[in-house]
Structures are given as C-alpha cells and as structure tokens.
JSON list of C-alpha atoms in Angstrom, two decimals:
[
{"chain": "A", "resi": 265, "resn": "MET", "atom": "CA", "xyz": [27.05, 21.73, 5.06]},
{"chain": "A", "resi": 266, "resn": "SER", "atom": "CA", "xyz": [24.66, 21.06, 2.20]},
{"chain": "A", "resi": 267, "resn": "THR", "atom": "CA", "xyz": [20.90, 21.29, 2.81]},
{"chain": "A", "resi": 268, "resn": "ASN", "atom": "CA", "xyz": [20.22, 18.63, 0.16]},
{"chain": "A", "resi": 269, "resn": "ILE", "atom": "CA", "xyz": [18.94, 15.24, 1.25]},
{"chain": "A", "resi": 270, "resn": "ILE", "atom": "CA", "xyz": [19.28, 12.08, -0.79]},
{"chain": "A", "resi": 271, "resn": "TYR", "atom": "CA", "xyz": [16.24, 9.82, -0.56]},
{"chain": "A", "resi": 272, "resn": "VAL", "atom": "CA", "xyz": [16.37, 6.15, -1.56]},
{"chain": "A", "resi": 273, "resn": "ASP", "atom": "CA", "xyz": [13.70, 3.49, -1.40]},
{"chain": "A", "resi": 274, "resn": "PHE", "atom": "CA", "xyz": [13.30, -0.15, -2.36]},
{"chain": "A", "resi": 275, "resn": "SER", "atom": "CA", "xyz": [12.31, 0.69, -5.94]},
{"chain": "A", "resi": 276, "resn": "ILE", "atom": "CA", "xyz": [15.37, 2.86, -6.50]},
{"chain": "A", "resi": 277, "resn": "LEU", "atom": "CA", "xyz": [17.72, 0.27, -5.03]},
{"chain": "A", "resi": 278, "resn": "SER", "atom": "CA", "xyz": [16.23, -2.69, -6.91]},
{"chain": "A", "resi": 279, "resn": "THR", "atom": "CA", "xyz": [16.16, -0.76, -10.20]},
{"chain": "A", "resi": 280, "resn": "TYR", "atom": "CA", "xyz": [19.79, 0.25, -9.74]},
{"chain": "A", "resi": 281, "resn": "LEU", "atom": "CA", "xyz": [20.82, -3.34, -8.99]},
{"chain": "A", "resi": 282, "resn": "SER", "atom": "CA", "xyz": [19.08, -4.58, -12.14]},
{"chain": "A", "resi": 283, "resn": "CYS", "atom": "CA", "xyz": [20.29, -1.75, -14.42]},
{"chain": "A", "resi": 284, "resn": "PRO", "atom": "CA", "xyz": [22.16, 1.39, -13.30]},
{"chain": "A", "resi": 285, "resn": "GLU", "atom": "CA", "xyz": [21.28, 3.22, -16.53]},
{"chain": "A", "resi": 286, "resn": "LYS", "atom": "CA", "xyz": [17.56, 2.51, -16.10]},
{"chain": "A", "resi": 287, "resn": "ALA", "atom": "CA", "xyz": [17.81, 3.84, -12.54]},
{"chain": "A", "resi": 288, "resn": "ARG", "atom": "CA", "xyz": [19.59, 7.00, -13.76]},
{"chain": "A", "resi": 289, "resn": "LEU", "atom": "CA", "xyz": [16.96, 7.66, -16.43]},
{"chain": "A", "resi": 290, "resn": "ARG", "atom": "CA", "xyz": [14.04, 7.03, -14.09]},
{"chain": "A", "resi": 291, "resn": "TYR", "atom": "CA", "xyz": [15.24, 8.62, -10.85]},
{"chain": "A", "resi": 292, "resn": "ARG", "atom": "CA", "xyz": [17.76, 11.30, -11.93]},
{"chain": "A", "resi": 293, "resn": "GLU", "atom": "CA", "xyz": [16.29, 12.37, -15.27]},
{"chain": "A", "resi": 294, "resn": "ASP", "atom": "CA", "xyz": [12.68, 11.65, -14.18]},
{"chain": "A", "resi": 295, "resn": "LEU", "atom": "CA", "xyz": [11.87, 9.81, -17.42]},
{"chain": "A", "resi": 296, "resn": "GLN", "atom": "CA", "xyz": [8.93, 7.46, -17.02]},
{"chain": "A", "resi": 297, "resn": "PRO", "atom": "CA", "xyz": [7.24, 4.98, -19.34]},
{"chain": "A", "resi": 298, "resn": "LEU", "atom": "CA", "xyz": [4.08, 6.26, -20.99]},
{"chain": "A", "resi": 299, "resn": "GLN", "atom": "CA", "xyz": [2.17, 3.29, -19.60]},
{"chain": "A", "resi": 300, "resn": "GLY", "atom": "CA", "xyz": [2.44, 2.02, -16.06]},
{"chain": "A", "resi": 301, "resn": "ALA", "atom": "CA", "xyz": [3.55, -1.53, -15.42]},
{"chain": "A", "resi": 302, "resn": "PRO", "atom": "CA", "xyz": [0.51, -3.73, -14.68]},
{"chain": "A", "resi": 303, "resn": "PRO", "atom": "CA", "xyz": [2.03, -5.19, -11.47]},
{"chain": "A", "resi": 304, "resn": "LEU", "atom": "CA", "xyz": [2.64, -1.69, -10.07]},
{"chain": "A", "resi": 305, "resn": "GLU", "atom": "CA", "xyz": [-0.77, -0.37, -11.11]},
{"chain": "A", "resi": 306, "resn": "PHE", "atom": "CA", "xyz": [-2.52, -3.41, -9.65]},
{"chain": "A", "resi": 307, "resn": "GLY", "atom": "CA", "xyz": [-0.47, -3.42, -6.44]},
{"chain": "A", "resi": 308, "resn": "GLY", "atom": "CA", "xyz": [-0.99, 0.29, -5.84]},
{"chain": "A", "resi": 309, "resn": "ALA", "atom": "CA", "xyz": [-4.73, -0.06, -6.37]},
{"chain": "A", "resi": 310, "resn": "PHE", "atom": "CA", "xyz": [-4.90, -3.10, -4.09]},
{"chain": "A", "resi": 311, "resn": "HIS", "atom": "CA", "xyz": [-3.11, -1.18, -1.31]},
{"chain": "A", "resi": 312, "resn": "ALA", "atom": "CA", "xyz": [-5.52, 1.74, -1.85]},
{"chain": "A", "resi": 313, "resn": "GLY", "atom": "CA", "xyz": [-8.39, -0.73, -1.41]},
{"chain": "A", "resi": 314, "resn": "ILE", "atom": "CA", "xyz": [-6.93, -2.08, 1.84]},
{"chain": "A", "resi": 315, "resn": "GLN", "atom": "CA", "xyz": [-6.47, 1.47, 3.10]},
{"chain": "A", "resi": 316, "resn": "GLY", "atom": "CA", "xyz": [-10.04, 2.38, 2.13]},
{"chain": "A", "resi": 317, "resn": "PHE", "atom": "CA", "xyz": [-11.37, -0.63, 4.04]},
{"chain": "A", "resi": 318, "resn": "TYR", "atom": "CA", "xyz": [-9.59, 0.20, 7.30]},
{"chain": "A", "resi": 319, "resn": "VAL", "atom": "CA", "xyz": [-10.29, 3.92, 7.13]},
{"chain": "A", "resi": 320, "resn": "GLU", "atom": "CA", "xyz": [-13.99, 3.14, 6.62]},
{"chain": "A", "resi": 321, "resn": "LEU", "atom": "CA", "xyz": [-13.97, 0.75, 9.59]},
{"chain": "A", "resi": 322, "resn": "ALA", "atom": "CA", "xyz": [-12.41, 3.46, 11.76]},
{"chain": "A", "resi": 323, "resn": "LYS", "atom": "CA", "xyz": [-15.13, 5.95, 10.73]},
{"chain": "A", "resi": 324, "resn": "ASN", "atom": "CA", "xyz": [-17.94, 3.48, 11.43]},
{"chain": "A", "resi": 325, "resn": "THR", "atom": "CA", "xyz": [-17.51, 2.15, 14.91]},
{"chain": "A", "resi": 326, "resn": "LEU", "atom": "CA", "xyz": [-20.51, -0.12, 14.69]},
{"chain": "A", "resi": 327, "resn": "THR", "atom": "CA", "xyz": [-20.41, -2.97, 17.14]},
{"chain": "A", "resi": 328, "resn": "LEU", "atom": "CA", "xyz": [-19.94, -5.92, 14.83]},
{"chain": "A", "resi": 329, "resn": "SER", "atom": "CA", "xyz": [-18.62, -9.38, 15.45]},
{"chain": "A", "resi": 330, "resn": "PRO", "atom": "CA", "xyz": [-15.00, -9.77, 14.25]},
{"chain": "A", "resi": 331, "resn": "ASP", "atom": "CA", "xyz": [-16.36, -12.52, 11.98]},
{"chain": "A", "resi": 332, "resn": "ASP", "atom": "CA", "xyz": [-18.75, -10.16, 10.18]},
{"chain": "A", "resi": 333, "resn": "LEU", "atom": "CA", "xyz": [-17.55, -9.31, 6.68]},
{"chain": "A", "resi": 334, "resn": "ARG", "atom": "CA", "xyz": [-18.49, -5.61, 7.12]},
{"chain": "A", "resi": 335, "resn": "PRO", "atom": "CA", "xyz": [-19.96, -5.09, 3.63]},
{"chain": "A", "resi": 336, "resn": "PHE", "atom": "CA", "xyz": [-19.93, -1.26, 3.93]},
{"chain": "A", "resi": 337, "resn": "ALA", "atom": "CA", "xyz": [-16.12, -1.34, 4.34]},
{"chain": "A", "resi": 338, "resn": "VAL", "atom": "CA", "xyz": [-15.67, -3.89, 1.54]},
{"chain": "A", "resi": 339, "resn": "GLU", "atom": "CA", "xyz": [-17.62, -1.57, -0.76]},
{"chain": "A", "resi": 340, "resn": "LYS", "atom": "CA", "xyz": [-15.38, 1.34, 0.25]},
{"chain": "A", "resi": 341, "resn": "ALA", "atom": "CA", "xyz": [-12.32, -0.82, -0.51]},
{"chain": "A", "resi": 342, "resn": "LYS", "atom": "CA", "xyz": [-13.62, -1.52, -4.01]},
{"chain": "A", "resi": 343, "resn": "GLN", "atom": "CA", "xyz": [-14.35, 2.18, -4.59]},
{"chain": "A", "resi": 344, "resn": "SER", "atom": "CA", "xyz": [-10.82, 3.07, -3.42]},
{"chain": "A", "resi": 345, "resn": "PHE", "atom": "CA", "xyz": [-9.33, 0.43, -5.76]},
{"chain": "A", "resi": 346, "resn": "LEU", "atom": "CA", "xyz": [-11.22, 1.86, -8.76]},
{"chain": "A", "resi": 347, "resn": "LYS", "atom": "CA", "xyz": [-10.46, 5.47, -7.81]},
{"chain": "A", "resi": 348, "resn": "HIS", "atom": "CA", "xyz": [-6.73, 4.73, -7.63]},
{"chain": "A", "resi": 349, "resn": "LEU", "atom": "CA", "xyz": [-6.76, 3.20, -11.11]},
{"chain": "A", "resi": 350, "resn": "LYS", "atom": "CA", "xyz": [-8.80, 6.08, -12.55]},
{"chain": "A", "resi": 351, "resn": "GLU", "atom": "CA", "xyz": [-6.50, 8.74, -11.06]},
{"chain": "A", "resi": 352, "resn": "ARG", "atom": "CA", "xyz": [-3.52, 7.10, -12.76]},
{"chain": "A", "resi": 353, "resn": "ASN", "atom": "CA", "xyz": [-5.25, 6.55, -16.12]},
{"chain": "A", "resi": 354, "resn": "SER", "atom": "CA", "xyz": [-4.61, 2.85, -15.70]},
{"chain": "A", "resi": 355, "resn": "THR", "atom": "CA", "xyz": [-4.42, 0.61, -18.72]},
{"chain": "A", "resi": 356, "resn": "LEU", "atom": "CA", "xyz": [-5.30, -2.56, -16.82]},
{"chain": "A", "resi": 357, "resn": "PRO", "atom": "CA", "xyz": [-7.81, -4.70, -18.69]},
{"chain": "A", "resi": 358, "resn": "VAL", "atom": "CA", "xyz": [-11.31, -4.74, -17.27]},
{"chain": "A", "resi": 359, "resn": "THR", "atom": "CA", "xyz": [-12.17, -8.45, -17.43]},
{"chain": "A", "resi": 360, "resn": "MET", "atom": "CA", "xyz": [-10.42, -11.61, -16.29]},
{"chain": "A", "resi": 361, "resn": "GLU", "atom": "CA", "xyz": [-10.54, -13.04, -19.80]},
{"chain": "A", "resi": 362, "resn": "SER", "atom": "CA", "xyz": [-7.58, -10.86, -20.81]},
{"chain": "A", "resi": 363, "resn": "ASP", "atom": "CA", "xyz": [-4.11, -12.33, -21.36]},
{"chain": "A", "resi": 364, "resn": "GLU", "atom": "CA", "xyz": [-2.86, -10.02, -18.59]},
{"chain": "A", "resi": 365, "resn": "LYS", "atom": "CA", "xyz": [-3.39, -11.79, -15.26]},
{"chain": "A", "resi": 366, "resn": "ARG", "atom": "CA", "xyz": [-4.00, -8.47, -13.47]},
{"chain": "A", "resi": 367, "resn": "SER", "atom": "CA", "xyz": [-7.37, -6.99, -14.31]},
{"chain": "A", "resi": 368, "resn": "VAL", "atom": "CA", "xyz": [-9.89, -4.67, -12.71]},
{"chain": "A", "resi": 369, "resn": "GLU", "atom": "CA", "xyz": [-12.40, -7.51, -12.29]},
{"chain": "A", "resi": 370, "resn": "ARG", "atom": "CA", "xyz": [-9.80, -9.79, -10.70]},
{"chain": "A", "resi": 371, "resn": "GLY", "atom": "CA", "xyz": [-8.75, -7.02, -8.32]},
{"chain": "A", "resi": 372, "resn": "LEU", "atom": "CA", "xyz": [-12.29, -6.48, -7.10]},
{"chain": "A", "resi": 373, "resn": "TYR", "atom": "CA", "xyz": [-12.76, -10.22, -6.53]},
{"chain": "A", "resi": 374, "resn": "LEU", "atom": "CA", "xyz": [-9.39, -10.44, -4.80]},
{"chain": "A", "resi": 375, "resn": "LEU", "atom": "CA", "xyz": [-10.28, -7.65, -2.37]},
{"chain": "A", "resi": 376, "resn": "GLU", "atom": "CA", "xyz": [-13.50, -9.40, -1.45]},
{"chain": "A", "resi": 377, "resn": "ALA", "atom": "CA", "xyz": [-11.69, -12.73, -0.98]},
{"chain": "A", "resi": 378, "resn": "TYR", "atom": "CA", "xyz": [-8.97, -11.05, 1.09]},
{"chain": "A", "resi": 379, "resn": "PHE", "atom": "CA", "xyz": [-11.45, -9.51, 3.52]},
{"chain": "A", "resi": 380, "resn": "HIS", "atom": "CA", "xyz": [-13.43, -12.75, 3.71]},
{"chain": "A", "resi": 381, "resn": "LYS", "atom": "CA", "xyz": [-10.29, -14.74, 4.57]},
{"chain": "A", "resi": 382, "resn": "TRP", "atom": "CA", "xyz": [-9.15, -12.27, 7.26]},
{"chain": "A", "resi": 383, "resn": "ARG", "atom": "CA", "xyz": [-12.58, -11.38, 8.67]},
{"chain": "A", "resi": 384, "resn": "GLY", "atom": "CA", "xyz": [-11.85, -12.97, 12.06]},
{"chain": "A", "resi": 385, "resn": "GLU", "atom": "CA", "xyz": [-8.23, -11.84, 12.35]},
{"chain": "A", "resi": 386, "resn": "THR", "atom": "CA", "xyz": [-6.81, -11.50, 15.84]},
{"chain": "A", "resi": 387, "resn": "LEU", "atom": "CA", "xyz": [-5.24, -8.15, 14.95]},
{"chain": "A", "resi": 388, "resn": "VAL", "atom": "CA", "xyz": [-7.09, -4.83, 14.94]},
{"chain": "A", "resi": 389, "resn": "ASN", "atom": "CA", "xyz": [-5.89, -1.58, 13.42]},
{"chain": "A", "resi": 390, "resn": "GLU", "atom": "CA", "xyz": [-4.28, 0.79, 15.83]},
{"chain": "A", "resi": 391, "resn": "THR", "atom": "CA", "xyz": [-5.85, 4.25, 15.58]},
{"chain": "A", "resi": 392, "resn": "ARG", "atom": "CA", "xyz": [-4.57, 7.71, 16.40]},
{"chain": "A", "resi": 393, "resn": "SER", "atom": "CA", "xyz": [-5.88, 8.95, 19.74]},
{"chain": "A", "resi": 394, "resn": "ASP", "atom": "CA", "xyz": [-6.34, 12.51, 18.45]},
{"chain": "A", "resi": 395, "resn": "THR", "atom": "CA", "xyz": [-8.17, 11.81, 15.16]},
{"chain": "A", "resi": 396, "resn": "GLY", "atom": "CA", "xyz": [-9.34, 8.20, 15.35]},
{"chain": "A", "resi": 397, "resn": "GLU", "atom": "CA", "xyz": [-7.69, 7.58, 11.94]},
{"chain": "A", "resi": 398, "resn": "PRO", "atom": "CA", "xyz": [-6.15, 4.13, 11.55]},
{"chain": "A", "resi": 399, "resn": "TYR", "atom": "CA", "xyz": [-2.43, 3.77, 11.04]},
{"chain": "A", "resi": 400, "resn": "VAL", "atom": "CA", "xyz": [-2.46, 2.61, 7.39]},
{"chain": "A", "resi": 401, "resn": "GLU", "atom": "CA", "xyz": [-0.01, 3.44, 4.59]},
{"chain": "A", "resi": 402, "resn": "ILE", "atom": "CA", "xyz": [2.35, 5.27, 6.95]},
{"chain": "A", "resi": 403, "resn": "GLY", "atom": "CA", "xyz": [5.40, 6.93, 5.46]},
{"chain": "A", "resi": 404, "resn": "PHE", "atom": "CA", "xyz": [8.75, 6.62, 7.20]},
{"chain": "A", "resi": 405, "resn": "ALA", "atom": "CA", "xyz": [12.31, 7.89, 6.74]},
{"chain": "A", "resi": 406, "resn": "LEU", "atom": "CA", "xyz": [15.45, 6.41, 8.32]},
{"chain": "A", "resi": 407, "resn": "PHE", "atom": "CA", "xyz": [18.87, 8.01, 8.28]},
{"chain": "A", "resi": 408, "resn": "LEU", "atom": "CA", "xyz": [21.38, 5.69, 6.58]},
{"chain": "A", "resi": 409, "resn": "MET", "atom": "CA", "xyz": [24.59, 7.69, 6.21]},
{"chain": "A", "resi": 410, "resn": "THR", "atom": "CA", "xyz": [26.15, 10.89, 4.93]},
{"chain": "A", "resi": 411, "resn": "PHE", "atom": "CA", "xyz": [27.41, 11.06, 1.34]},
{"chain": "A", "resi": 412, "resn": "ASN", "atom": "CA", "xyz": [29.30, 14.16, 0.11]},
{"chain": "A", "resi": 413, "resn": "ASP", "atom": "CA", "xyz": [27.94, 16.15, 3.08]},
{"chain": "A", "resi": 414, "resn": "CYS", "atom": "CA", "xyz": [24.36, 15.09, 2.23]},
{"chain": "A", "resi": 415, "resn": "PRO", "atom": "CA", "xyz": [22.29, 12.92, 4.55]},
{"chain": "A", "resi": 416, "resn": "VAL", "atom": "CA", "xyz": [21.02, 9.75, 2.86]},
{"chain": "A", "resi": 417, "resn": "MET", "atom": "CA", "xyz": [17.57, 8.65, 4.01]},
{"chain": "A", "resi": 418, "resn": "TYR", "atom": "CA", "xyz": [15.86, 5.32, 3.32]},
{"chain": "A", "resi": 419, "resn": "VAL", "atom": "CA", "xyz": [12.13, 5.96, 2.83]},
{"chain": "A", "resi": 420, "resn": "GLY", "atom": "CA", "xyz": [9.08, 3.76, 2.42]},
{"chain": "A", "resi": 421, "resn": "ARG", "atom": "CA", "xyz": [5.62, 2.96, 3.65]},
{"chain": "A", "resi": 422, "resn": "LEU", "atom": "CA", "xyz": [4.27, 0.63, 6.32]},
{"chain": "A", "resi": 423, "resn": "ASP", "atom": "CA", "xyz": [1.00, -0.97, 5.31]},
{"chain": "A", "resi": 424, "resn": "ARG", "atom": "CA", "xyz": [-0.62, -1.03, 8.75]},
{"chain": "A", "resi": 425, "resn": "ILE", "atom": "CA", "xyz": [0.10, -0.94, 12.47]},
{"chain": "A", "resi": 426, "resn": "MET", "atom": "CA", "xyz": [-2.08, -3.48, 14.22]},
{"chain": "A", "resi": 427, "resn": "ARG", "atom": "CA", "xyz": [-2.66, -4.49, 17.84]},
{"chain": "A", "resi": 428, "resn": "SER", "atom": "CA", "xyz": [-3.10, -8.12, 18.86]},
{"chain": "A", "resi": 429, "resn": "ARG", "atom": "CA", "xyz": [-6.37, -8.96, 20.60]},
{"chain": "A", "resi": 430, "resn": "ILE", "atom": "CA", "xyz": [-4.52, -11.80, 22.31]},
{"chain": "A", "resi": 431, "resn": "ASP", "atom": "CA", "xyz": [-1.47, -10.15, 23.89]},
{"chain": "A", "resi": 432, "resn": "ASN", "atom": "CA", "xyz": [-2.22, -6.44, 23.19]},
{"chain": "A", "resi": 433, "resn": "ARG", "atom": "CA", "xyz": [1.19, -5.97, 21.49]},
{"chain": "A", "resi": 434, "resn": "LEU", "atom": "CA", "xyz": [1.66, -3.79, 18.41]},
{"chain": "A", "resi": 435, "resn": "ARG", "atom": "CA", "xyz": [2.60, -5.41, 15.07]},
{"chain": "A", "resi": 436, "resn": "ILE", "atom": "CA", "xyz": [3.66, -4.03, 11.71]},
{"chain": "A", "resi": 437, "resn": "PHE", "atom": "CA", "xyz": [1.44, -5.72, 9.14]},
{"chain": "A", "resi": 438, "resn": "GLU", "atom": "CA", "xyz": [2.59, -5.87, 5.52]},
{"chain": "A", "resi": 439, "resn": "THR", "atom": "CA", "xyz": [0.17, -6.82, 2.75]},
{"chain": "A", "resi": 440, "resn": "LYS", "atom": "CA", "xyz": [1.81, -8.75, -0.09]}
]
C-alpha cells in the first residue's frame, strides 16, 4: 500500500470545478500568481484579527462585563490583521478611497465594528484545559475515500469552538 495521502480542501475543489487546468497549475505544479487576490488577502487578515482577539482574551482573564468592548483585545486584533498582511507582502491599498473595496483602513474599521456588534454575544470561546488557549483556527482532516491505494483526506479549518452561556452546549462558529 502506498504511503502517499491526497489532501483536498474547499479551494482545490472550487478551483477544479471552475477550471481543471487552473487547478492543475496551482495545486499540482505549484504555480501561484505574483500578487495575491485581494479577497483572499483581506479574508486571511480578517481571520488573523479574529484569532488575535480571542487569544488575547484567553491570556487576559480580567473580569469584564460581556458587554465591555475589551479594547486591549481589539488592539491585538488590529495588530494581528496588519501582521498577517505584512508577512504576505500584501498589495491591498491602504485607504478606503481606493477603487478596490478591500483596504487596510476598511479592514481595521471592520474589525472594530465586528467586535462592537458581538460584544454581548451569548457564546464564549472554549479553551483547552491544559494550556488555556482558545479553540480558534483549528485544522481538521476527514477521511473521504481511497483512490489508487491512496487515502483521500478533506482538510480545512474551523474558525472557533464556542460554548453557549444559555445551554452550555458547544457550537462551531464560522466567521464569514
């Protein structure tokens, strides 16, 4: 039996469905555009900001009302957003006045608005009992099938695992 594993994710499948040749070039030949697509750059940075916020909350167990905006965690979210863009040499425009609707400035405002809107949410991040780290941006792999003696695994990330303050049940929370 082969020791190779075939990994597929949503991006691979959607690219293949739109254009098999594009999928082959990107995922088999590992050819990538010189510039990242603004939606992917922006989305990745936004998710990094969300992760930064919840990791910071887990580190700072201050007793705050659920309605408090937690400015220290919002600041960490903004730093995480900017760090993600810098690490990827992002070409996103800086100001909102650009023709591109995704900009650094808009992302920072959007993070602040997001946390303001959800400041009193009835869900709280579940944390690991051994480290206290929140369950955010969790990778997963599910066995789909075997193809030519190779296991095929569907992989992805869960945004957060949250617990309801109302019924104490766990929820998978996706940020879109």
